[in-house]
Coordinates of C-alpha atoms in Angstrom, one line a residue:
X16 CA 0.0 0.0 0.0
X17 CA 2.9 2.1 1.0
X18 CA 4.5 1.3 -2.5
X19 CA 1.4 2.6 -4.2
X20 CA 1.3 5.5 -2.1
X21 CA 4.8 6.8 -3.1
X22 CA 4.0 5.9 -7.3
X23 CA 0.5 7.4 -7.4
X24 CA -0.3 9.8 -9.9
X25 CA -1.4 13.2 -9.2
X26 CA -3.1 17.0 -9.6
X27 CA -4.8 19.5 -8.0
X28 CA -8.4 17.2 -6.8
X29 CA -9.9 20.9 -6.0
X30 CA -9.9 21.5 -10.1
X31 CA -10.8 17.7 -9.8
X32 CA -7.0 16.8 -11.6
X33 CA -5.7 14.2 -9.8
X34 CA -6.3 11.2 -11.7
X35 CA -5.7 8.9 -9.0
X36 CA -8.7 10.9 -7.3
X37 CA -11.2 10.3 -10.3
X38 CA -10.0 6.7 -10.5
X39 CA -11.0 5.7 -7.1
X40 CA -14.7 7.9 -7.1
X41 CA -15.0 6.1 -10.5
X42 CA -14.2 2.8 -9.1
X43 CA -16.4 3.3 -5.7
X44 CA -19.6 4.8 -7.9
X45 CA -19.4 1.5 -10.0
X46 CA -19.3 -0.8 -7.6
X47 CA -22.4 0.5 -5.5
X48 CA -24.3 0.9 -9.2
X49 CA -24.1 4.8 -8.7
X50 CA -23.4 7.6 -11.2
X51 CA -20.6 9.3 -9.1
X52 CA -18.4 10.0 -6.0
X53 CA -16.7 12.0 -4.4
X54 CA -13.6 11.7 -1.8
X55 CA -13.5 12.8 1.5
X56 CA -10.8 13.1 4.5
X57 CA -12.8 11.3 7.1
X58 CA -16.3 9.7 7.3
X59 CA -17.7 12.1 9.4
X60 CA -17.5 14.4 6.7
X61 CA -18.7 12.3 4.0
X62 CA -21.9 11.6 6.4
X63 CA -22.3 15.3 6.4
X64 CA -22.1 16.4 3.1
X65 CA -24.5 13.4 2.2
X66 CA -27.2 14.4 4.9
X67 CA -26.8 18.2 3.2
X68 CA -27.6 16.7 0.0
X69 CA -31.1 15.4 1.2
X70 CA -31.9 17.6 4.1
X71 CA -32.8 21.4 3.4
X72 CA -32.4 23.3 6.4
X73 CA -34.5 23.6 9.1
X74 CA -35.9 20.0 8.1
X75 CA -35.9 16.9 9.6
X76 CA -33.5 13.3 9.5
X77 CA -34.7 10.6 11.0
X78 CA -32.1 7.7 12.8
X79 CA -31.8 5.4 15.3
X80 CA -30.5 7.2 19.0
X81 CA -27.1 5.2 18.6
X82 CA -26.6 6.2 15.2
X83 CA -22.9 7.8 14.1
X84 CA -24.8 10.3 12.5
X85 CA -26.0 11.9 15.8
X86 CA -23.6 10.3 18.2
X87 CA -20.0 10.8 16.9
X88 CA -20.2 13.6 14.4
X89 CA -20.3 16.5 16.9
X90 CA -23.6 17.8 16.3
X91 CA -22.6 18.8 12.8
X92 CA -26.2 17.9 11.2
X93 CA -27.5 21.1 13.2
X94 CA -23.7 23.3 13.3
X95 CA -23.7 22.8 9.2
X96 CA -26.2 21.5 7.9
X97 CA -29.4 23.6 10.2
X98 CA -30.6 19.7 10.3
X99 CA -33.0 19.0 13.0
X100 CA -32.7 15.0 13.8
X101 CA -35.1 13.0 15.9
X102 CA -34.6 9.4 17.0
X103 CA -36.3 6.3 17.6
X104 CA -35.0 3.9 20.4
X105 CA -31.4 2.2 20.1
X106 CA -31.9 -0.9 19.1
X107 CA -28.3 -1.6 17.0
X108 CA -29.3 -3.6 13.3
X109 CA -32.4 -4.1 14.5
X110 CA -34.6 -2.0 13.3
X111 CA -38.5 -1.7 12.9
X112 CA -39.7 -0.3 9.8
X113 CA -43.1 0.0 11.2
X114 CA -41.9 2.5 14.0
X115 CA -39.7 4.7 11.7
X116 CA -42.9 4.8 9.1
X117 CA -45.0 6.2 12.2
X118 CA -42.5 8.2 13.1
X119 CA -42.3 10.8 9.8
X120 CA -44.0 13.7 9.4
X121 CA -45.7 15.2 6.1
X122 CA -45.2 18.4 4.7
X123 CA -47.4 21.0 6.9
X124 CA -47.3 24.1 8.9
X125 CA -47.7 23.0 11.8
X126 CA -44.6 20.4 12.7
X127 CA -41.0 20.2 11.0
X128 CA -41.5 18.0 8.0
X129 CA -39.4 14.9 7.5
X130 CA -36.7 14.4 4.8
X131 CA -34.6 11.8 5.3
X132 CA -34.6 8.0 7.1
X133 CA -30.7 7.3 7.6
X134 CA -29.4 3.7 8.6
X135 CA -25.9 2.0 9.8
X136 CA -24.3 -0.8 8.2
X137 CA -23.0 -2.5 9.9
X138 CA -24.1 -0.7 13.2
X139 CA -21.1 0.6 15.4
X140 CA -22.6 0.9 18.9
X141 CA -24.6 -2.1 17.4
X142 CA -22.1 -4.0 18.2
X143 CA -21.0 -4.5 14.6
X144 CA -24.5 -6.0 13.4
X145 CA -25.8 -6.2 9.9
X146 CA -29.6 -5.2 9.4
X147 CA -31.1 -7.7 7.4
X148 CA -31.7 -7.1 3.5
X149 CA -35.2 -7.5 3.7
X150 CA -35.7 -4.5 6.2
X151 CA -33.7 -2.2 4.4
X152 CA -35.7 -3.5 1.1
X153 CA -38.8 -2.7 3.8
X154 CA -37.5 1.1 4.5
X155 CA -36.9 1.5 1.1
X156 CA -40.7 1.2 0.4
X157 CA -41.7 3.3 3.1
X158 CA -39.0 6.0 2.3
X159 CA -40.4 5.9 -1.8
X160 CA -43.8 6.1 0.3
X161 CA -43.8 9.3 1.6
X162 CA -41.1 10.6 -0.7
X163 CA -38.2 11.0 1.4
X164 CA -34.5 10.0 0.8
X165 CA -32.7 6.8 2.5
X166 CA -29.2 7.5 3.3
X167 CA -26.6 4.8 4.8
X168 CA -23.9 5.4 6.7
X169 CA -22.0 2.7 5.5
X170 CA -18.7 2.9 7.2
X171 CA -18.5 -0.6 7.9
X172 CA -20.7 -1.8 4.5
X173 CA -17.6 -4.3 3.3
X174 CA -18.3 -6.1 6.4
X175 CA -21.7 -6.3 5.9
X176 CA -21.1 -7.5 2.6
X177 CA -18.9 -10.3 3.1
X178 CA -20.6 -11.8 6.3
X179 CA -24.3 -11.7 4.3
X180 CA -23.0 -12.0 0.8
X181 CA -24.9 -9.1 0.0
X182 CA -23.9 -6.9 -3.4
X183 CA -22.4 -3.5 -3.3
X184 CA -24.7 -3.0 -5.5
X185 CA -27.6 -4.3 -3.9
X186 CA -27.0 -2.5 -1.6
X187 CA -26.3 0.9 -3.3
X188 CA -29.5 0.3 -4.5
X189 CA -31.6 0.9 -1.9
X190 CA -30.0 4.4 -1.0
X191 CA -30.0 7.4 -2.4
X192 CA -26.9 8.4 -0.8
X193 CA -24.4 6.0 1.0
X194 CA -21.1 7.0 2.6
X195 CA -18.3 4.4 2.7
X196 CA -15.6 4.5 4.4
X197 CA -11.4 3.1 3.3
X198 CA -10.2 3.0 6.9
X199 CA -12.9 0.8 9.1
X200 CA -11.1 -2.8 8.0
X201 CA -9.8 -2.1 4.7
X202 CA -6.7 -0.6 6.0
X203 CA -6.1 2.3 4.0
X204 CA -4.9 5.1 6.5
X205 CA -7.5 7.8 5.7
X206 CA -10.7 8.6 2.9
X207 CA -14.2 7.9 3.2
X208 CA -16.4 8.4 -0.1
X209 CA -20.0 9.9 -0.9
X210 CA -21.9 7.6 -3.3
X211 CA -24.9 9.4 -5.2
X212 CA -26.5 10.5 -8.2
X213 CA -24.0 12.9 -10.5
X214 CA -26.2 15.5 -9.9
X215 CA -26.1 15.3 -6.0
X216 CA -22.3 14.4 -6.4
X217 CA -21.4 17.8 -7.9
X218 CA -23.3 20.2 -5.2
X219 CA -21.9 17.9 -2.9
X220 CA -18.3 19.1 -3.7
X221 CA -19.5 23.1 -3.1
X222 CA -20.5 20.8 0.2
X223 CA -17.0 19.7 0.9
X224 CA -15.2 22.6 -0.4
X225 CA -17.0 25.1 2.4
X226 CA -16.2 22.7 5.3
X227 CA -12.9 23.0 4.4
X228 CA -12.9 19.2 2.9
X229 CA -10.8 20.4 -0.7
X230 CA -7.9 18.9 -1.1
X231 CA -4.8 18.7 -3.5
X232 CA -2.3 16.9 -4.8
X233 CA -4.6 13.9 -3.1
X234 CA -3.9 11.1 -5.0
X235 CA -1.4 9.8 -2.4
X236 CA -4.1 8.9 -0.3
X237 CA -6.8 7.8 -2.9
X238 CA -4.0 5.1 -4.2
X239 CA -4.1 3.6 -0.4
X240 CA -7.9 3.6 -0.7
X241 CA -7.9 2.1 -4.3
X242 CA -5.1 -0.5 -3.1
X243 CA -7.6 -1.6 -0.3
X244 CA -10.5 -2.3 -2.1
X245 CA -8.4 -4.4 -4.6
X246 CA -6.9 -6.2 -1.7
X247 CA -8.5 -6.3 1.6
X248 CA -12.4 -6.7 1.0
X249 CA -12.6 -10.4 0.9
X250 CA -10.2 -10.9 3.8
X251 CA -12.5 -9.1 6.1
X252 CA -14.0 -12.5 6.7
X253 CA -10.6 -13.4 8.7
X254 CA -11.3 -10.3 11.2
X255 CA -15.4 -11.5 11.1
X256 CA -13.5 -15.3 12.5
X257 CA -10.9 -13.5 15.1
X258 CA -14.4 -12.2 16.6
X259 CA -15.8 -14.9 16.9
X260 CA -13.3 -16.8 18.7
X261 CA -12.1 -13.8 21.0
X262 CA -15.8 -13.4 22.4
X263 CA -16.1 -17.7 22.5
X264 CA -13.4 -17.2 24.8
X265 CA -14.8 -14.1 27.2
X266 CA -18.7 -15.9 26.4
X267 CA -18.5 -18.1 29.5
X268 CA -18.2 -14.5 31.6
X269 CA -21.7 -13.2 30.9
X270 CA -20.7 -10.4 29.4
X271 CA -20.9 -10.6 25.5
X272 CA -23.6 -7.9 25.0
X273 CA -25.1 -9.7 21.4
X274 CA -24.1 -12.2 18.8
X275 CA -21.1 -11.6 17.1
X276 CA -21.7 -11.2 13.0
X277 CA -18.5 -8.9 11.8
X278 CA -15.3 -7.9 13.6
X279 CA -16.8 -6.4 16.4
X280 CA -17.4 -8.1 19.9
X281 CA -19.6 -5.9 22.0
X282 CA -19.4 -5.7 25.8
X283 CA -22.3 -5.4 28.2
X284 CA -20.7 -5.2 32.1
X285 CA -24.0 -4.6 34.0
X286 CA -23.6 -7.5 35.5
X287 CA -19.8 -7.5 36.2
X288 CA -17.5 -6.7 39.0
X289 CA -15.3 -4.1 37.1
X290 CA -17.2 -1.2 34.9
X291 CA -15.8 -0.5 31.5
X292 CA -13.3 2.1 32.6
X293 CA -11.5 -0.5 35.1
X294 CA -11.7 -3.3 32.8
X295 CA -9.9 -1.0 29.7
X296 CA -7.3 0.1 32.3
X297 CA -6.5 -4.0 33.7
X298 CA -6.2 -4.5 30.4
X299 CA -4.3 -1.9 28.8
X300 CA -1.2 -2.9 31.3
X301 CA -1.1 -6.1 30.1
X302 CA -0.9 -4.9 26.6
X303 CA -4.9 -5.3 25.4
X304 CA -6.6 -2.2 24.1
X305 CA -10.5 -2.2 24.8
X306 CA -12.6 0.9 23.8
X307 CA -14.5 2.3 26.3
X308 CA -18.6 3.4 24.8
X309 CA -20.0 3.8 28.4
X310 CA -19.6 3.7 32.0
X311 CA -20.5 -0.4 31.7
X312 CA -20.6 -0.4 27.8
X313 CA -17.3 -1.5 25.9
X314 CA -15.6 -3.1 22.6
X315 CA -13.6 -4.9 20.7
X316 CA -12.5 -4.9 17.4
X317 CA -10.3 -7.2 15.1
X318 CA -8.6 -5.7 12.2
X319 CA -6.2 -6.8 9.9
X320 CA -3.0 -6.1 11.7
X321 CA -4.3 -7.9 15.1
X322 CA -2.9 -11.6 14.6
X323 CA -4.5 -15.0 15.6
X324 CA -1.6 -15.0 18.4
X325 CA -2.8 -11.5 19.4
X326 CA -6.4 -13.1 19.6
X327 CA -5.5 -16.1 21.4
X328 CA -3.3 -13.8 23.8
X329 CA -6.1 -11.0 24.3
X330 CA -9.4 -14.0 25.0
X331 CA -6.6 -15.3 27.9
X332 CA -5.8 -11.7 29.1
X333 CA -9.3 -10.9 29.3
X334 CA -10.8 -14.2 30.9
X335 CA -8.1 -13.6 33.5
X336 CA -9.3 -10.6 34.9
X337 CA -12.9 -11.0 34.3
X338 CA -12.7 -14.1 36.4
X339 CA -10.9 -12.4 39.3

């Protein structure tokens, strides 16, 4: 990837020159079956820009309460885009269609009208779960319904992917805008990509450009991104089996908070002696790295640079001191 890095081809991306640039928003658009593009520093970003695309101002998104979109981003649906959000209850990938459908609001004077349904795939504080195809087909219909835009936030869609055997382009189907991240699994060091029509694509770079998203000679990084997809989507199933066999090892424990389905092996330490903040600190001195999501809430992730030794030596670490 490095290698790549250091021979990419490039130009100014704010004129839209780099060709390394184009190659990778050409690349991404085709496989989700989309017109265009564009590429982004980070996924928050990307989230952004997309929810500007189908959210006028002073109108309304709708999302789960756990969702990135609302959670992680900083308030920046309100900050930039004057988005109002509201929420139905966290329930990770699984999500009722019949509650978001009684949730929306019509055009009138009376209430803020909604604009937008947007879901996770797969679901972060979700604990890495994949919302079946048949729901999202289900929002889909309800979206068309009342004339409103579906966006995904589809940071973690490659896993989704591989552990359903979904389509990119299934997927990509059933959204109007998706954004897609490089970094969550694939390896590439930064980028995350708007997918959309070429229509929504090009206002969405005025998007980018004003929240100070333009970059230049950028090609460096889309080469990393462009390596990644060519090399690291189907191996994401090896992460999907490192989680599996780190939480078999902590299951006994009672503290696995849900199935495992991707690389992602959610804690729930209600029940346990130590909270989340003294279980990441036991086992940060012995060398493991847990992320903290609450004051009994936790994770952990497999990636491509954590080894089956790294497992192995992590489900031991862990069993140790949640036995104690």
């Amino acid at each position: 990837m490095r290698a790549a890095m250091a021979a990419a081809e490039v130009g100014d991306d704010v004129y839209g020159e780099d060709p390394t640039v184009n190659a990778l928003e050409a690349e991404v658009a085709a496989l989700f079956g989309h017109e265009a593009a564009l590429f982004c520093p980070t996924g928050s970003m990307a989230n952004q820009i997309a929810l500007q695309l189908v959210v006028p101002p002073g109108a309304e998104l709708l999302c789960d309460a756990d969702a990135h979109v609302v959670t992680y981003e900083m308030g920046a649906a309100a900050a930039y885009g004057a988005i109002t959000s509201r929420t139905w209850p966290a329930v990770g990938a699984d999500v009722d269609p019949d509650v978001v459908a009684g949730m929306i609001r019509p055009d009138g004077y009376w209430a803020v009208t909604t604009r937008a349904i947007a879901v996770e795939q797969t679901h972060n504080r979700g604990g890495g779960g994949v919302i079946p195809l048949g729901t999202l087909r289900r929002l889909r219909q309800i979206a068309d319904a009342a004339q409103l835009a579906l966006h995904c936030d589809g940071a973690r869609i490659w896993h989704a992917h591989v552990a359903d055997g979904v389509s990119l382009v299934e997927y990509g189907s059933l959204f109007d805008t998706l954004s897609v991240c490089l970094s969550k699994g694939l390896g590439a060091p930064v980028g995350s990509l708007v997918v959309g029509s070429a229509e929504r694509i090009e206002r969405a770079r005025v998007v980018r450009k004003r929240m100070g998203g333009g970059m230049r000679q950028a090609g460096v990084l889309a080469a990393a991104g462009r390596y990644a997809l060519a090399h690291h989507v189907d191996r994401l199933a090896d992460d999907h089996a490192k989680a599996a066999r780190l939480a078999e090892a902590i299951a006994p424990y009672g503290v696995l908070a849900g199935p495992v389905r991707t690389n992602l092996v959610p804690l729930d330490l209600t029940k346990a002696a130590l909270d989340a903040h003294s279980l990441a600190a036991a086992a940060r001195a012995e060398g493991v790295l847990v992320s903290v999501l609450g004051p009994r809430t936790a994770r952990l992730v497999t990636h491509m640079d954590v080894t089956d030794t790294a497992v192995d030596r992590a489900g031991t670490v862990l069993a140790g001191i949640l036995r104690a």
